[in-house]
Amino acid sequence: GNSVTQMEGPVTLSEEAFLTINCTYTATGYPSLFWYVQYPGEGLQLLLKATKADDKGSNKGFEATYRKETTSFHLEKGSVQVSDSAVYFCALSVDRGSTLGRLYFGRGTQLTVWP
Amino acid sequence: GAVVSQHPSRVICKSGTSVKIECRSLDFQATTMFWYRQFPKKSLMLMATSNEGSKATYEQGVEKDKFLINHASLTLSTLTVTSAHPEDSSFYICSARDRINEQYFGPGTRLTVT
């Protein structure tokens, strides 16, 4: 089946620290991988994505590389800011058959950045 | 980018009443919309997939008679929580998929049943 496992957190960092949030997946077929961010009281926003192996998604200083050999899509940022405090969700979709477009989410990782 | 709206953003209702939540794609046509429920400190749980002009497909364990979904047009889907109870209190989020399979999320609706 399709599933996503990500580190649960919470993760607490000081401003300018390095961030890694691990995400691994299992999937039938060839998934697309996503990171979504949810700020307090809001819905989800797409942060970045990668659609095939070895692709690197990047946005707002965040990066994640699609690693097929380790079935991973770890999120990284070299220097976090207080404004990055949010919940981060790793997700996948498998664009085939009846599951077309459906997203499978990890449990989310709460990130808190202190000044 | 594409925008999806939800209305209302917050609603408080009494136990036993019904509540309707609207999800609209504002600047694109969405043949498919998804409804999710998010519990505190938990991930999003897909409730149902809504296709324009046809019946919604519900996930296992989701009561279709309790969570009525109508996708009447290419820009509007509604979720009605019927005979709401306190355990239905949650954050409900919709998403809409455009013609190139990009998916956009609404801001969510906080439902509190007293």
Tab-separated table of N, CA and C in Angstrom, chain A residues 6-13 19-21 35-47 60 62 75 77 80-90 107-114, chain B residues 38 41-42:
chain	number	residue	atom	x	y	z
A	6	GLN	N	6.918	10.015	8.943
A	6	GLN	CA	7.813	11.138	9.204
A	6	GLN	C	8.039	11.269	10.699
A	7	MET	N	9.188	11.833	11.051
A	7	MET	CA	9.489	12.007	12.456
A	7	MET	C	8.429	12.880	13.106
A	8	GLU	N	8.012	12.481	14.302
A	8	GLU	CA	6.842	13.117	14.883
A	8	GLU	C	7.138	14.442	15.549
A	9	GLY	N	8.300	14.593	16.064
A	9	GLY	CA	8.565	15.835	16.778
A	9	GLY	C	7.908	15.832	18.142
A	10	PRO	N	7.685	16.999	18.785
A	10	PRO	CA	7.996	18.295	18.182
A	10	PRO	C	9.484	18.572	18.064
A	11	VAL	N	9.810	19.427	17.139
A	11	VAL	CA	11.177	19.864	16.937
A	11	VAL	C	11.285	21.315	17.391
A	12	THR	N	12.235	21.561	18.266
A	12	THR	CA	12.443	22.911	18.784
A	12	THR	C	13.871	23.343	18.468
A	13	LEU	N	14.014	24.457	17.793
A	13	LEU	CA	15.325	24.940	17.373
A	13	LEU	C	15.476	26.413	17.682
A	19	LEU	N	17.913	22.582	10.049
A	19	LEU	CA	16.715	21.761	10.232
A	19	LEU	C	16.748	20.540	9.327
A	20	THR	N	16.407	19.385	9.896
A	20	THR	CA	16.116	18.194	9.109
A	20	THR	C	14.864	17.567	9.672
A	21	ILE	N	13.917	17.276	8.807
A	21	ILE	CA	12.739	16.493	9.184
A	21	ILE	C	12.721	15.286	8.263
A	35	TRP	N	6.036	18.235	0.302
A	35	TRP	CA	6.043	18.773	1.650
A	35	TRP	C	5.050	19.921	1.684
A	36	TYR	N	4.155	19.822	2.674
A	36	TYR	CA	3.179	20.881	2.912
A	36	TYR	C	3.480	21.521	4.262
A	37	VAL	N	3.105	22.800	4.389
A	37	VAL	CA	3.292	23.509	5.654
A	37	VAL	C	1.942	24.057	6.094
A	38	GLN	N	1.697	23.974	7.387
A	38	GLN	CA	0.448	24.482	7.944
A	38	GLN	C	0.774	25.438	9.085
A	39	TYR	N	0.462	26.696	8.885
A	39	TYR	CA	0.649	27.683	9.927
A	39	TYR	C	-0.559	27.651	10.866
A	40	PRO	N	-0.397	28.110	12.089
A	40	PRO	CA	-1.482	27.998	13.085
A	40	PRO	C	-2.815	28.533	12.574
A	41	GLY	N	-3.838	27.702	12.685
A	41	GLY	CA	-5.186	28.112	12.320
A	41	GLY	C	-5.459	28.178	10.836
A	42	GLU	N	-4.534	27.731	10.033
A	42	GLU	CA	-4.701	27.823	8.582
A	42	GLU	C	-4.724	26.447	7.938
A	43	GLY	N	-5.049	26.437	6.649
A	43	GLY	CA	-4.992	25.201	5.882
A	43	GLY	C	-3.575	24.914	5.423
A	44	LEU	N	-3.440	23.945	4.554
A	44	LEU	CA	-2.122	23.523	4.095
A	44	LEU	C	-1.683	24.308	2.877
A	45	GLN	N	-0.393	24.584	2.839
A	45	GLN	CA	0.197	25.219	1.674
A	45	GLN	C	1.298	24.312	1.139
A	46	LEU	N	1.335	24.173	-0.162
A	46	LEU	CA	2.414	23.390	-0.757
A	46	LEU	C	3.731	24.128	-0.567
A	47	LEU	N	4.710	23.442	0.007
A	47	LEU	CA	6.027	24.030	0.209
A	47	LEU	C	6.949	23.683	-0.948
A	60	LYS	N	11.743	28.754	-0.572
A	60	LYS	CA	11.925	29.542	0.664
A	60	LYS	C	13.093	29.040	1.508
A	62	PHE	N	14.007	25.975	1.853
A	62	PHE	CA	13.815	24.558	2.161
A	62	PHE	C	14.157	23.718	0.929
A	75	LEU	N	13.260	16.714	4.564
A	75	LEU	CA	13.188	18.164	4.417
A	75	LEU	C	14.352	18.801	5.173
A	77	LYS	N	16.627	22.663	5.901
A	77	LYS	CA	16.824	24.098	5.729
A	77	LYS	C	18.063	24.481	6.516
A	80	VAL	N	17.016	28.241	10.009
A	80	VAL	CA	15.584	28.470	10.211
A	80	VAL	C	15.329	29.830	10.856
A	81	GLN	N	14.125	30.322	10.630
A	81	GLN	CA	13.691	31.592	11.201
A	81	GLN	C	12.470	31.359	12.081
A	82	VAL	N	12.194	32.321	12.941
A	82	VAL	CA	11.018	32.206	13.807
A	82	VAL	C	9.756	32.021	12.977
A	83	SER	N	9.710	32.672	11.832
A	83	SER	CA	8.532	32.593	10.963
A	83	SER	C	8.352	31.213	10.328
A	84	ASP	N	9.326	30.340	10.469
A	84	ASP	CA	9.184	28.967	9.943
A	84	ASP	C	8.424	28.067	10.912
A	85	SER	N	8.115	28.565	12.081
A	85	SER	CA	7.372	27.771	13.059
A	85	SER	C	6.016	27.394	12.484
A	86	ALA	N	5.768	26.099	12.393
A	86	ALA	CA	4.555	25.593	11.745
A	86	ALA	C	4.570	24.075	11.877
A	87	VAL	N	3.533	23.453	11.315
A	87	VAL	CA	3.521	21.997	11.211
A	87	VAL	C	3.838	21.627	9.768
A	88	TYR	N	4.721	20.686	9.593
A	88	TYR	CA	5.163	20.266	8.270
A	88	TYR	C	4.690	18.845	8.008
A	89	PHE	N	4.083	18.662	6.840
A	89	PHE	CA	3.560	17.364	6.446
A	89	PHE	C	4.263	16.865	5.198
A	90	CYS	N	4.721	15.634	5.272
A	90	CYS	CA	5.228	14.947	4.094
A	90	CYS	C	4.056	14.180	3.472
A	107	ARG	N	2.128	12.064	9.622
A	107	ARG	CA	1.410	12.574	10.781
A	107	ARG	C	1.718	14.027	11.101
A	108	GLY	N	2.682	14.583	10.421
A	108	GLY	CA	3.005	15.982	10.689
A	108	GLY	C	4.077	16.136	11.739
A	109	THR	N	4.904	17.145	11.579
A	109	THR	CA	5.961	17.462	12.535
A	109	THR	C	5.843	18.926	12.924
A	110	GLN	N	5.640	19.148	14.204
A	110	GLN	CA	5.560	20.520	14.711
A	110	GLN	C	6.961	21.089	14.865
A	111	LEU	N	7.203	22.207	14.216
A	111	LEU	CA	8.489	22.894	14.355
A	111	LEU	C	8.267	24.210	15.086
A	112	THR	N	9.041	24.418	16.134
A	112	THR	CA	9.027	25.692	16.856
A	112	THR	C	10.432	26.262	16.825
A	113	VAL	N	10.551	27.500	16.381
A	113	VAL	CA	11.846	28.164	16.310
A	113	VAL	C	11.833	29.329	17.288
A	114	TRP	N	12.799	29.341	18.188
A	114	TRP	CA	12.922	30.400	19.185
A	114	TRP	C	13.937	31.437	18.753
B	38	GLN	N	-9.054	16.804	10.228
B	38	GLN	CA	-7.789	16.857	10.954
B	38	GLN	C	-8.067	16.915	12.446
B	41	LYS	N	-3.121	17.445	16.666
B	41	LYS	CA	-1.819	16.781	16.665
B	41	LYS	C	-1.813	15.502	15.848
B	42	LYS	N	-2.717	15.411	14.896
B	42	LYS	CA	-2.717	14.242	14.032
B	42	LYS	C	-2.755	14.692	12.585
